[in-house]
PDB file of C-alpha atoms in Angstrom:
ATOM      1  CA  MET A   1     -11.247  34.140   9.715  1.00 67.00           C
ATOM      2  CA  ARG A   2      -9.667  31.345  12.062  1.00 69.00           C
ATOM      3  CA  GLU A   3      -6.278  30.485  11.962  1.00 67.00           C
ATOM      4  CA  LEU A   4      -4.477  28.505  13.685  1.00 65.00           C
ATOM      5  CA  ILE A   5      -0.134  28.145  13.019  1.00 64.00           C
ATOM      6  CA  LEU A   6       1.672  25.207  14.024  1.00 64.00           C
ATOM      7  CA  PRO A   7       5.353  26.777  13.555  1.00 66.00           C
ATOM      8  CA  GLU A   8       7.600  23.299  14.874  1.00 67.00           C
ATOM      9  CA  LEU A   9       5.237  21.862  11.467  1.00 70.00           C
ATOM     10  CA  SER A  10       5.106  24.059   9.278  1.00 80.00           C
ATOM     11  CA  THR A  11       1.528  23.639   9.109  1.00 83.00           C
ATOM     12  CA  ASN A  12      -1.537  26.188   9.199  1.00 89.00           C
ATOM     13  CA  ILE A  13      -6.012  25.247   9.607  1.00 91.00           C
ATOM     14  CA  ARG A  14      -7.662  28.325   7.785  1.00 95.00           C
ATOM     15  CA  SER A  15     -10.745  29.137   6.882  1.00 94.00           C
ATOM     16  CA  ALA A  16     -11.046  28.285   3.529  1.00 95.00           C
ATOM     17  CA  GLN A  17     -11.426  30.877   0.689  1.00 94.00           C
ATOM     18  CA  ILE A  18     -12.954  31.127  -3.170  1.00 93.00           C
ATOM     19  CA  GLN A  19      -9.740  30.352  -4.370  1.00 95.00           C
ATOM     20  CA  ASP A  20      -8.426  27.491  -2.013  1.00 96.00           C
ATOM     21  CA  LEU A  21     -11.140  25.252  -4.679  1.00 94.00           C
ATOM     22  CA  PRO A  22      -9.720  23.927  -6.852  1.00 95.00           C
ATOM     23  CA  ALA A  23      -6.895  22.820  -4.813  1.00 97.00           C
ATOM     24  CA  ILE A  24     -10.113  21.183  -2.662  1.00 95.00           C
ATOM     25  CA  ARG A  25     -11.284  19.345  -5.430  1.00 93.00           C
ATOM     26  CA  GLN A  26      -8.079  18.013  -6.326  1.00 95.00           C
ATOM     27  CA  ILE A  27      -7.454  15.914  -3.251  1.00 96.00           C
ATOM     28  CA  LEU A  28     -11.287  15.051  -3.162  1.00 94.00           C
ATOM     29  CA  HIS A  29     -10.570  13.292  -6.133  1.00 94.00           C
ATOM     30  CA  ASP A  30      -6.775  12.215  -6.129  1.00 96.00           C
ATOM     31  CA  THR A  31      -7.335  10.763  -2.680  1.00 95.00           C
ATOM     32  CA  LEU A  32     -11.462   8.534  -4.216  1.00 94.00           C
ATOM     33  CA  ALA A  33      -9.189   7.120  -7.253  1.00 95.00           C
ATOM     34  CA  GLU A  34      -6.535   5.869  -4.551  1.00 95.00           C
ATOM     35  CA  PHE A  35      -9.454   3.612  -3.643  1.00 95.00           C
ATOM     36  CA  SER A  36     -11.008   3.231  -7.325  1.00 96.00           C
ATOM     37  CA  PHE A  37     -13.641   5.729  -6.466  1.00 94.00           C
ATOM     38  CA  GLU A  38     -14.704   8.689  -8.460  1.00 92.00           C
ATOM     39  CA  ALA A  39     -16.115  12.427  -6.999  1.00 90.00           C
ATOM     40  CA  ASP A  40     -20.307  12.465  -6.844  1.00 92.00           C
ATOM     41  CA  PRO A  41     -20.970  15.756  -7.561  1.00 89.00           C
ATOM     42  CA  LYS A  42     -25.169  15.845  -7.424  1.00 90.00           C
ATOM     43  CA  GLY A  43     -24.941  13.002  -4.237  1.00 92.00           C
ATOM     44  CA  ILE A  44     -22.504  12.677  -2.069  1.00 90.00           C
ATOM     45  CA  ASP A  45     -19.937  15.857  -3.122  1.00 90.00           C
ATOM     46  CA  GLN A  46     -22.510  18.086  -3.745  1.00 91.00           C
ATOM     47  CA  ASP A  47     -21.408  20.462  -1.257  1.00 90.00           C
ATOM     48  CA  LEU A  48     -18.119  21.380  -3.202  1.00 88.00           C
ATOM     49  CA  GLU A  49     -19.857  22.531  -5.937  1.00 88.00           C
ATOM     50  CA  ASP A  50     -20.847  25.587  -3.271  1.00 89.00           C
ATOM     51  CA  PRO A  51     -19.114  25.051  -1.127  1.00 90.00           C
ATOM     52  CA  PHE A  52     -19.771  28.883   0.307  1.00 87.00           C
ATOM     53  CA  GLN A  53     -23.314  28.269   0.251  1.00 91.00           C
ATOM     54  CA  ALA A  54     -23.398  24.484   1.707  1.00 91.00           C
ATOM     55  CA  TYR A  55     -21.069  25.618   4.926  1.00 92.00           C
ATOM     56  CA  SER A  56     -22.257  29.227   4.872  1.00 89.00           C
ATOM     57  CA  HIS A  57     -24.488  27.968   8.425  1.00 86.00           C
ATOM     58  CA  ALA A  58     -22.766  30.556  11.131  1.00 85.00           C
ATOM     59  CA  ASP A  59     -21.826  26.966  12.400  1.00 90.00           C
ATOM     60  CA  ALA A  60     -20.795  25.156   9.681  1.00 94.00           C
ATOM     61  CA  LEU A  61     -16.813  25.565   8.943  1.00 94.00           C
ATOM     62  CA  LEU A  62     -14.560  24.264   5.650  1.00 96.00           C
ATOM     63  CA  ASP A  63     -10.945  24.502   6.635  1.00 96.00           C
ATOM     64  CA  VAL A  64      -8.174  23.644   4.560  1.00 96.00           C
ATOM     65  CA  LEU A  65      -4.859  22.515   6.384  1.00 95.00           C
ATOM     66  CA  THR A  66      -1.680  23.769   4.878  1.00 94.00           C
ATOM     67  CA  MET A  67       1.924  23.272   4.691  1.00 89.00           C
ATOM     68  CA  GLU A  68       4.443  25.780   3.528  1.00 85.00           C
ATOM     69  CA  GLN A  69       1.280  28.210   1.520  1.00 86.00           C
ATOM     70  CA  ASN A  70       0.597  24.402  -0.462  1.00 93.00           C
ATOM     71  CA  ILE A  71      -3.762  22.715   0.704  1.00 97.00           C
ATOM     72  CA  ILE A  72      -2.585  19.552   1.596  1.00 95.00           C
ATOM     73  CA  GLY A  73      -6.340  19.083   3.408  1.00 96.00           C
ATOM     74  CA  PHE A  74      -9.659  20.171   4.329  1.00 96.00           C
ATOM     75  CA  VAL A  75     -12.222  19.274   7.256  1.00 96.00           C
ATOM     76  CA  GLY A  76     -15.563  20.333   6.022  1.00 95.00           C
ATOM     77  CA  LEU A  77     -18.315  20.006   8.890  1.00 95.00           C
ATOM     78  CA  ILE A  78     -21.843  20.825   9.481  1.00 94.00           C
ATOM     79  CA  PRO A  79     -24.221  21.387  12.721  1.00 93.00           C
ATOM     80  CA  LEU A  80     -27.503  19.370  12.256  1.00 93.00           C
ATOM     81  CA  ASP A  81     -28.461  20.109  15.595  1.00 92.00           C
ATOM     82  CA  GLN A  82     -27.501  22.000  18.657  1.00 89.00           C
ATOM     83  CA  SER A  83     -26.083  18.570  20.005  1.00 93.00           C
ATOM     84  CA  THR A  84     -24.613  17.133  16.773  1.00 95.00           C
ATOM     85  CA  ILE A  85     -22.217  17.925  14.343  1.00 94.00           C
ATOM     86  CA  GLU A  86     -22.035  16.248  10.489  1.00 94.00           C
ATOM     87  CA  LEU A  87     -18.656  15.364   9.758  1.00 94.00           C
ATOM     88  CA  ARG A  88     -18.502  15.971   5.917  1.00 93.00           C
ATOM     89  CA  LYS A  89     -15.365  15.752   4.124  1.00 94.00           C
ATOM     90  CA  LEU A  90     -12.109  15.273   6.027  1.00 94.00           C
ATOM     91  CA  TYR A  91      -9.426  14.654   3.221  1.00 94.00           C
TER      92      TYR A  91
END
């Protein structure tokens, strides 16, 4: 498990865990709602229906940003080939 602790900011970046999914999905829905959009679980947001399958590739990652133990953001990266990585999520 990756973990980066930034004590001066009281933040932490770590690998997402199964118990993080409700918070990840809530951040996605809240952010999209701010711009009058909705999540598309059968399309662009399908990777969050089963993120541990979607991000199961050895070089893929789904990480969360926490502040004082609360998830405040997340990022998802998936390699497309040996020289290209797709930024799937950044909230």
